[in-house]
Short mmCIF file of C-alpha atoms and ligand atoms in Angstrom, two decimals:
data_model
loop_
_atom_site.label_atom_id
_atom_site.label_comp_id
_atom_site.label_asym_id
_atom_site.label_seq_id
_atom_site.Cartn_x
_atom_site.Cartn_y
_atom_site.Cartn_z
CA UNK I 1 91.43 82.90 66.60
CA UNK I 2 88.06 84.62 67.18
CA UNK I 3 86.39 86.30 69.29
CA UNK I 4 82.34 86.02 69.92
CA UNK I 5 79.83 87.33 72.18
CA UNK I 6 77.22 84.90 73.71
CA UNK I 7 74.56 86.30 75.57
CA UNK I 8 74.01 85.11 79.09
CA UNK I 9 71.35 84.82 81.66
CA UNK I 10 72.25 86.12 85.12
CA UNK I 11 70.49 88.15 87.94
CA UNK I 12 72.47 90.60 89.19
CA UNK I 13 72.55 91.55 92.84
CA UNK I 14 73.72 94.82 94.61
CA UNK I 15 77.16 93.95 96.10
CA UNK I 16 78.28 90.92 94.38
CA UNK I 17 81.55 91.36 92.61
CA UNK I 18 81.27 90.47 88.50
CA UNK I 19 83.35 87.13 88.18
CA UNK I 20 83.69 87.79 84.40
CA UNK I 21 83.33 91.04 81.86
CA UNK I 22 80.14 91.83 81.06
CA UNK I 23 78.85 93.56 77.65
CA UNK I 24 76.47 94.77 75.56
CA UNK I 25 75.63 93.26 72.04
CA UNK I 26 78.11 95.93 70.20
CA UNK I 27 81.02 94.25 72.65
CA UNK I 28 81.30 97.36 74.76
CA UNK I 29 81.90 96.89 78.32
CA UNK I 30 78.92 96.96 80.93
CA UNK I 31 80.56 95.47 84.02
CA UNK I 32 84.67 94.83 84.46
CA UNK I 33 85.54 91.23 86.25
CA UNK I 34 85.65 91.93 89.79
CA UNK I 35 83.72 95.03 89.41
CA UNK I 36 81.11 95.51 92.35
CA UNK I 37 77.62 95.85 91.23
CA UNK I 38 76.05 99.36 92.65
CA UNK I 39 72.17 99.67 93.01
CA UNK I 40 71.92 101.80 89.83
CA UNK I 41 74.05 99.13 88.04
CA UNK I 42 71.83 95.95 88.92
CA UNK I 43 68.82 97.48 87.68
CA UNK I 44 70.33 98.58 84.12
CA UNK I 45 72.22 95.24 84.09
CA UNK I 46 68.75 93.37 84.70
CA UNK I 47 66.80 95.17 82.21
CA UNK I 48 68.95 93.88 79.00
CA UNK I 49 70.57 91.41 77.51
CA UNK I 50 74.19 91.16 78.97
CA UNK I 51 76.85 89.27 76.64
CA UNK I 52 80.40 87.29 77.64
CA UNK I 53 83.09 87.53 75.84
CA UNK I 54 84.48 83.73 74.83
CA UNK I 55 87.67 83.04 72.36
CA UNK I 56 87.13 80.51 70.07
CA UNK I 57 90.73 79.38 69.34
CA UNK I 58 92.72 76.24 70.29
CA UNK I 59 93.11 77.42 73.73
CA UNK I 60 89.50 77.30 74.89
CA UNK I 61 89.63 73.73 74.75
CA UNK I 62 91.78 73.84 78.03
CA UNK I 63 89.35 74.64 80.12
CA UNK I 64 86.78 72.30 80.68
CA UNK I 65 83.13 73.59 80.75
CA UNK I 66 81.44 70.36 80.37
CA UNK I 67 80.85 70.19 84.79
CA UNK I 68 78.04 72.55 84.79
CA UNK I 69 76.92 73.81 88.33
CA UNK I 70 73.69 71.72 87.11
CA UNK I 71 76.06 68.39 87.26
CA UNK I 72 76.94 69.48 90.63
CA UNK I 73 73.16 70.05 91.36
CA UNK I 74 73.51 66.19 91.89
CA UNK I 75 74.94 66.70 95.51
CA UNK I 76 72.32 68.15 97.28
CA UNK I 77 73.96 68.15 100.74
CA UNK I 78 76.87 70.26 99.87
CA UNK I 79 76.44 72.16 97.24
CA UNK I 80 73.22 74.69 98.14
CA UNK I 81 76.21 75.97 100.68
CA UNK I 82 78.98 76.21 98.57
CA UNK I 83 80.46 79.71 97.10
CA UNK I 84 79.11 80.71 93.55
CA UNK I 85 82.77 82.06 92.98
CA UNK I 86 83.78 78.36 92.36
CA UNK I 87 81.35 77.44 89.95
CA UNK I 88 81.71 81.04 87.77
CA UNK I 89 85.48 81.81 88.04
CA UNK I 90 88.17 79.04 86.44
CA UNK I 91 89.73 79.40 89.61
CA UNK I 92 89.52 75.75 90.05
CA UNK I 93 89.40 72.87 87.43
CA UNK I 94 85.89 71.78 86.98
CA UNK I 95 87.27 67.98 87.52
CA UNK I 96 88.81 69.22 90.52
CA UNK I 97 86.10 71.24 91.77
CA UNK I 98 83.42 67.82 91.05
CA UNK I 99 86.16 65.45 93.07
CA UNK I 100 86.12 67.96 95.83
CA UNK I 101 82.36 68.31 96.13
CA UNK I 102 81.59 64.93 95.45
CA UNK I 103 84.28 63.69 98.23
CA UNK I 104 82.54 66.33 100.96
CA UNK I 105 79.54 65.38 99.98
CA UNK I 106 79.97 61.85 100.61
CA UNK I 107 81.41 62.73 103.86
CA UNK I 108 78.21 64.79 104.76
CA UNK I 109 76.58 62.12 104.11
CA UNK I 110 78.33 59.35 106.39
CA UNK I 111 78.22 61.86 108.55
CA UNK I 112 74.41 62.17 108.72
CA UNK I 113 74.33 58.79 109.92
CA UNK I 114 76.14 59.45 113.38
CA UNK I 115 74.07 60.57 115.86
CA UNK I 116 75.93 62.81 117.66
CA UNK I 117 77.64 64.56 114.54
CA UNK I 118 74.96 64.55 112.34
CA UNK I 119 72.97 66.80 115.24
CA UNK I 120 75.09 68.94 115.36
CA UNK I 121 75.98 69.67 111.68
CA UNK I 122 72.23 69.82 111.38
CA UNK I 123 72.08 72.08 114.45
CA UNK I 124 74.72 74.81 112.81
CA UNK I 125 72.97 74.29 109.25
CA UNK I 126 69.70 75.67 111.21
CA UNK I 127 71.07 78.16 113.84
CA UNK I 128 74.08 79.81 112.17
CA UNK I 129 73.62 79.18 107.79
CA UNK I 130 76.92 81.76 107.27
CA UNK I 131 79.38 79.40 109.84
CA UNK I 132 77.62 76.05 108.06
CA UNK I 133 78.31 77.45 104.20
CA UNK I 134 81.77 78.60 105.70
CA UNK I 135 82.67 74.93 107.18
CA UNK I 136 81.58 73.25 103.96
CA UNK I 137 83.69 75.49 101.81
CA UNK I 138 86.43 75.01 104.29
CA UNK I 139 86.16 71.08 103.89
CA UNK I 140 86.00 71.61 99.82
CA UNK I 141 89.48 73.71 100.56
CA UNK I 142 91.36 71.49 102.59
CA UNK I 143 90.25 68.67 100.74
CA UNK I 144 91.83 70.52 97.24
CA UNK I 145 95.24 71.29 99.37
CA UNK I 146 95.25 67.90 101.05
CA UNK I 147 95.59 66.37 97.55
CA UNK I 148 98.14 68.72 96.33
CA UNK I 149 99.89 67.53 99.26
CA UNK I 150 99.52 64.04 98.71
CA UNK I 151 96.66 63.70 101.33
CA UNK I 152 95.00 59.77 101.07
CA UNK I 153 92.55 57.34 102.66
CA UNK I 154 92.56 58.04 106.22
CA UNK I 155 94.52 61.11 106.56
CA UNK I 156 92.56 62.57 103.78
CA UNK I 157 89.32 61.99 105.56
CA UNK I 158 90.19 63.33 108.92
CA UNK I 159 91.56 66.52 107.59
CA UNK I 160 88.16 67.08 105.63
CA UNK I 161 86.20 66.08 108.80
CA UNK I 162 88.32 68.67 110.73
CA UNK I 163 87.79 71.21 108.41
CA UNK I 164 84.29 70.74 108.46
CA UNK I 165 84.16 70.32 112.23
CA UNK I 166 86.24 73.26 112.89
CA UNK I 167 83.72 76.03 113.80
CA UNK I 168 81.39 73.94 115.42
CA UNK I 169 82.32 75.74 119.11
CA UNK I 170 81.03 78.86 117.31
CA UNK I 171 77.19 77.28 118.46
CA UNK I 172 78.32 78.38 121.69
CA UNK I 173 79.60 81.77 120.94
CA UNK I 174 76.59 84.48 121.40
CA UNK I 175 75.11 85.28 118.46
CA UNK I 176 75.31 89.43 119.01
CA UNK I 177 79.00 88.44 118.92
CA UNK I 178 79.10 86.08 116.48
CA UNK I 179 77.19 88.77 113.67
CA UNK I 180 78.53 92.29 115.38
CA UNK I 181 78.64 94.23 112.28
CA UNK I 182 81.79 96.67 113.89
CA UNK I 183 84.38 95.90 115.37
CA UNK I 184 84.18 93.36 118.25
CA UNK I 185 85.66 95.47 121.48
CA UNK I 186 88.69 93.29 123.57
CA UNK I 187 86.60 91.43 126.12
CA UNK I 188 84.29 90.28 123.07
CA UNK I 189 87.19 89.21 121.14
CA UNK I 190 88.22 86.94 123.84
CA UNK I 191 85.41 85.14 124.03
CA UNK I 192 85.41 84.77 120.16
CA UNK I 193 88.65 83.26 120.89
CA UNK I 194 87.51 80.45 123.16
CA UNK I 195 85.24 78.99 120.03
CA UNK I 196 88.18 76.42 119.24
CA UNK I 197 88.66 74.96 122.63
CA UNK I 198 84.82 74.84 123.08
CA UNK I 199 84.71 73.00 119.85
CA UNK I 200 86.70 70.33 121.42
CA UNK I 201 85.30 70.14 124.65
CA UNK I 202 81.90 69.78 122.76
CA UNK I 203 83.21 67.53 120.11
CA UNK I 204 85.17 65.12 122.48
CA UNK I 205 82.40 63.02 123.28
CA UNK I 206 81.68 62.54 119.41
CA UNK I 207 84.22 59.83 119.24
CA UNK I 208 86.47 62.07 116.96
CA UNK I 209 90.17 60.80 116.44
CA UNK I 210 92.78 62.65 118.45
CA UNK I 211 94.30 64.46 115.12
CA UNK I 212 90.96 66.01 114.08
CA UNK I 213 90.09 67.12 118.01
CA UNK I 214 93.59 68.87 117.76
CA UNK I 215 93.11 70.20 114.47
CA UNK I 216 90.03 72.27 115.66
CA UNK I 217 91.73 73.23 118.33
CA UNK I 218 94.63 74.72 116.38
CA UNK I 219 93.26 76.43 113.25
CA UNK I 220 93.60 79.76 114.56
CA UNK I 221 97.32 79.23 115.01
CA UNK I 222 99.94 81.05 112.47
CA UNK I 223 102.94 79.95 111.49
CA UNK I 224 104.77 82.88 113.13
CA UNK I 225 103.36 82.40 116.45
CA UNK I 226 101.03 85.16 116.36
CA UNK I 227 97.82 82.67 116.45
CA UNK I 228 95.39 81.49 119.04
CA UNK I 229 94.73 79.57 121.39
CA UNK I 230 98.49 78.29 122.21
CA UNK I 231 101.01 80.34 119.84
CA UNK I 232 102.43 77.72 118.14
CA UNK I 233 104.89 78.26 115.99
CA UNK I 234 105.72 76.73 112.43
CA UNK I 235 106.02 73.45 112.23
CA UNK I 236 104.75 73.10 115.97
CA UNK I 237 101.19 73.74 114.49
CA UNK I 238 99.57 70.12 113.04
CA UNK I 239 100.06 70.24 109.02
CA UNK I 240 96.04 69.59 109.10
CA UNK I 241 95.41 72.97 110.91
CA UNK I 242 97.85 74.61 109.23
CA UNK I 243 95.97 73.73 105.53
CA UNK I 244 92.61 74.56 107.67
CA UNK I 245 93.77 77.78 108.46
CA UNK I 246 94.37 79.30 104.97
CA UNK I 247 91.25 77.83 104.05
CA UNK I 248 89.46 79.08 106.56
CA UNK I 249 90.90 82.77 105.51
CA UNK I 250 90.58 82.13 101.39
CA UNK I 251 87.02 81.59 102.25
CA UNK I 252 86.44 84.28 105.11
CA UNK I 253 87.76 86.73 102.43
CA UNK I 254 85.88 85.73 99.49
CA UNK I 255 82.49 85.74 101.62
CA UNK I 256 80.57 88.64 102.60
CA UNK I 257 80.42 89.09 106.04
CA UNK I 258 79.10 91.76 109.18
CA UNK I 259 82.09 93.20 109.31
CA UNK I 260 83.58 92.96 105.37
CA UNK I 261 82.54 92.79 101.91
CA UNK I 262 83.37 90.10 100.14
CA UNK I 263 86.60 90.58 97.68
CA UNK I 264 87.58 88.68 94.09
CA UNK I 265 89.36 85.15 94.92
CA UNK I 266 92.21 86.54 92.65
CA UNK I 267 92.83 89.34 94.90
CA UNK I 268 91.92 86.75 98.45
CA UNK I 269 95.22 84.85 97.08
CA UNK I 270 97.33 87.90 96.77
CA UNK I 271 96.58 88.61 100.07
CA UNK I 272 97.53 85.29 101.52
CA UNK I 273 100.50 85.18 99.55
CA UNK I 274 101.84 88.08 101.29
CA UNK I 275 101.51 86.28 104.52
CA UNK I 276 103.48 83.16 103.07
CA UNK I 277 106.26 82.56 105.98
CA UNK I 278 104.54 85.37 108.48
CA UNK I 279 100.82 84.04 109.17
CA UNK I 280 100.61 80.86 106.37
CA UNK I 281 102.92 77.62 105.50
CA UNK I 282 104.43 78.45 102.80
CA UNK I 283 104.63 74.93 101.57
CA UNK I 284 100.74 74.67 102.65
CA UNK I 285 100.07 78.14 100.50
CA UNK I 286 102.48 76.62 97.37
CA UNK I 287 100.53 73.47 97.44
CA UNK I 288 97.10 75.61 97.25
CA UNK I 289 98.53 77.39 94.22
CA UNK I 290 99.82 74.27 92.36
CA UNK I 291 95.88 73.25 92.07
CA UNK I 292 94.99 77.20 91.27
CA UNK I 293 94.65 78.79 87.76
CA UNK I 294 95.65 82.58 88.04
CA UNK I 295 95.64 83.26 84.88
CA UNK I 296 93.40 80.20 82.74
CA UNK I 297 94.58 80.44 79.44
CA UNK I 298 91.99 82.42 77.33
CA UNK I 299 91.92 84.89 79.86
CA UNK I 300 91.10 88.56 78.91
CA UNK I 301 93.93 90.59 80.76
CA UNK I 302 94.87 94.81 80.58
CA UNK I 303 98.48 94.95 81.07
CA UNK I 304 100.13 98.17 82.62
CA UNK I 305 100.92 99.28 79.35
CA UNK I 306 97.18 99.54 78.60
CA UNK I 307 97.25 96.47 75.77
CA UNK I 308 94.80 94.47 76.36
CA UNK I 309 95.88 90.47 75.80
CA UNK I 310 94.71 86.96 76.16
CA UNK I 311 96.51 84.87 78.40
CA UNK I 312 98.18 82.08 75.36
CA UNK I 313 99.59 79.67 78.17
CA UNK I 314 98.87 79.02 82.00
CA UNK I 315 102.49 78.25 83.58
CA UNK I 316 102.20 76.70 87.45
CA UNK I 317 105.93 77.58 87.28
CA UNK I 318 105.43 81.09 86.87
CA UNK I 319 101.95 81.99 87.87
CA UNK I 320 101.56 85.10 87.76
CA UNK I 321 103.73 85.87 84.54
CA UNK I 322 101.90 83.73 81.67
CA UNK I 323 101.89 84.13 77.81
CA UNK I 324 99.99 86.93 76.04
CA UNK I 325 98.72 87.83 73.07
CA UNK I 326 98.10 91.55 72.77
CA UNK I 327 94.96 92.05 70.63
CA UNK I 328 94.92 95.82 71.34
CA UNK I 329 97.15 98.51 71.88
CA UNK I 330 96.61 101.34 74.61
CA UNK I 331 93.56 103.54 72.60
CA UNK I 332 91.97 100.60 71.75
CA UNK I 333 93.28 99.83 68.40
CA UNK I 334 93.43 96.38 67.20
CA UNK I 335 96.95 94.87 66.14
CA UNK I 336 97.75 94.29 62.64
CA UNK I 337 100.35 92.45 63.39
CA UNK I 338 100.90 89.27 65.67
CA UNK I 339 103.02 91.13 69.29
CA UNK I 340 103.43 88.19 71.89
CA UNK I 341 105.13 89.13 75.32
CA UNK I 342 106.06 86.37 77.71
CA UNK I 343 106.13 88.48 80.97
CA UNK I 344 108.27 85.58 83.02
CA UNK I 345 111.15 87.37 80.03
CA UNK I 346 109.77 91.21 79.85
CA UNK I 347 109.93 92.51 83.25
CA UNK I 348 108.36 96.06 81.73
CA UNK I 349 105.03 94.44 81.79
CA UNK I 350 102.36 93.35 84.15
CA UNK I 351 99.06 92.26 84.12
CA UNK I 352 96.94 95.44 85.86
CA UNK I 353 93.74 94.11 85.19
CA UNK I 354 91.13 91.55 83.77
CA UNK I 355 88.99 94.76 82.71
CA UNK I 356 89.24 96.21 79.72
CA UNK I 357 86.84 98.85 77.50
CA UNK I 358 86.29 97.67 74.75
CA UNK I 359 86.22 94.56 72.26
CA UNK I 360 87.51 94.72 68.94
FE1 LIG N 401 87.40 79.54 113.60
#
């Protein structure tokens, strides 16, 4: 096993949260993975060479880098809208991630040939960019979950089309509301709440299938009955607005917004996790985490301890409790000698971070 620095191009921008470690030719640490880039860092960053760290062992070979975001380049209707985070983290499979794009893509495109639709995709792509990057990201989502949930031909296709459709009575929202930086005041939030029932009423005459008309409708619902517009509760909500709604919140949380900076995906999953059985499905939330890596093998993790690791073996049964390999002990020293802790066994350890200080 080895471990090399490769330099890298990439502009950073003030606010944007580092999807990786970032160093300097010696290997010391610049910018820590999910590290938010201050004014004074962007400039320094920008003026040098910045390195990543990669391990070249048997275990880099599991993730696939071969589906650059140039390869993806080749779907020009989706992917100009879609998050960086899914093209820089290994969140997501690159096979997975292609399939997904390449299946909303297509569906933009059909799309684009119906009349009514197709205005008024094109209509939020022009008015309201942040609710037309959202919806596409939303589609790539629910597509990913619908699979994991055995999701095919038709049923596949409306749940994407919902997905993509489901904001669409945002166009009639006012835009002061829509963008209010603050906090929107009661009377405001009400009328925020109408935008899924206005979706229908303006989608109905697009010839939509009932399912995805009723999907819009209910993709503010939670699972505990706390949701708008109706309060359903569990099971009471459709299953395709119940996978729309944590994809609508994954993505709300991982996108900057008026009122909220945008956070790491890593952390975005913790949160909805903690809402499994209150707000989410939790077979809806499992079935997003079966297609998930946490933790991709060759992973550079700090465990509470202070080691820092790499991650040996990616488990889906235990997700957030892989394999490591501790390289380095709490000053920074490298190991002499081989220490492996499987922390689904050693319940003494956790992983605190993917930052560390230094490379040895
Ligand atoms: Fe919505």
């Amino acid at each position: 096993m080895q471990f090399v620095l490769k330099p890298v191009y990439h502009r950073f921008e003030v606010g944007e949260f580092a999807s990786q470690d970032y160093f300097d030719s010696r290997g010391a640490l610049l910018l820590g993975k999910a590290q938010q880039v201050t004014p004074s860092l962007a400039s320094f960053l920008n003026c040098q060479t910045v390195n990543t760290l990669h391990c070249e062992c048997e275990f880099s070979n599991t993730i696939p880098s071969d589906l650059h975001a140039s390869t993806l380049l080749r779907f020009p209707r989706t992917v100009p809208w879609l998050q960086r985070v899914y093209f820089e983290t290994n969140l997501l499979k690159p096979e997975l991630l292609f399939e997904a794009v390449h299946y909303v893509d297509q569906l933009v495109a059909h799309l684009s040939l119906h009349p009514f639709i197709s205005s008024d995709l094109e209509f939020l792509q022009t008015s309201d960019k942040v609710t037309y990057k959202h919806s596409v990201n939303v589609a790539l989502i629910s597509y990913i979950i619908g699979k994991s949930m055995n999701f095919k031909g038709e049923k596949l296709r409306r749940l994407v089309l919902g997905a993509l459709m489901h904001d669409i009575g945002k166009l009639e929202i006012p835009n002061e509301i829509l963008n209010k930086p603050g906090a929107l005041t009661e009377e405001e939030y009400e009328i925020m709440q109408t935008h899924p029932a206005k979706g229908v009423a303006r989608s109905s005459d697009l010839l939509l299938p009932d399912s995805v008309l009723s999907a819009i409708l209910q993709h503010h619902e939670r699972w505990n009955g706390s949701g708008y517009p109706q309060g359903l509760v569990g099971q009471e909500i459709l299953l395709s607005a119940q996978i729309m709604a944590v994809a609508d919140v994954f993505d709300a949380l991982i996108t900057d917004r008026p009122y909220h900076a945008a956070i790491p995906p890593y952390h975005a999953l913790e949160i909805l996790l903690k809402s499994s059985g209150t707000e989410f499905s939790p077979e809806v939330l499992q079935a997003l985490l079966c297609m998930i890596q946490l933790y991709p093998a060759g992973s550079v993790v700090t465990l509470n301890s202070g080691e820092v690791g790499i991650v040996l073996r990616f488990s889906y049964r235990n997700l957030t409790q892989p394999k490591i390999q501790v390289l380095s002990d709490a000053f920074g020293n490298p190991l002499e000698t081989e220490r492996i802790i499987d922390l689904s066994e050693d319940s003494s350890h956790y992983i605190q971070s993917f930052q560390h200080r230094r490379v040895g």
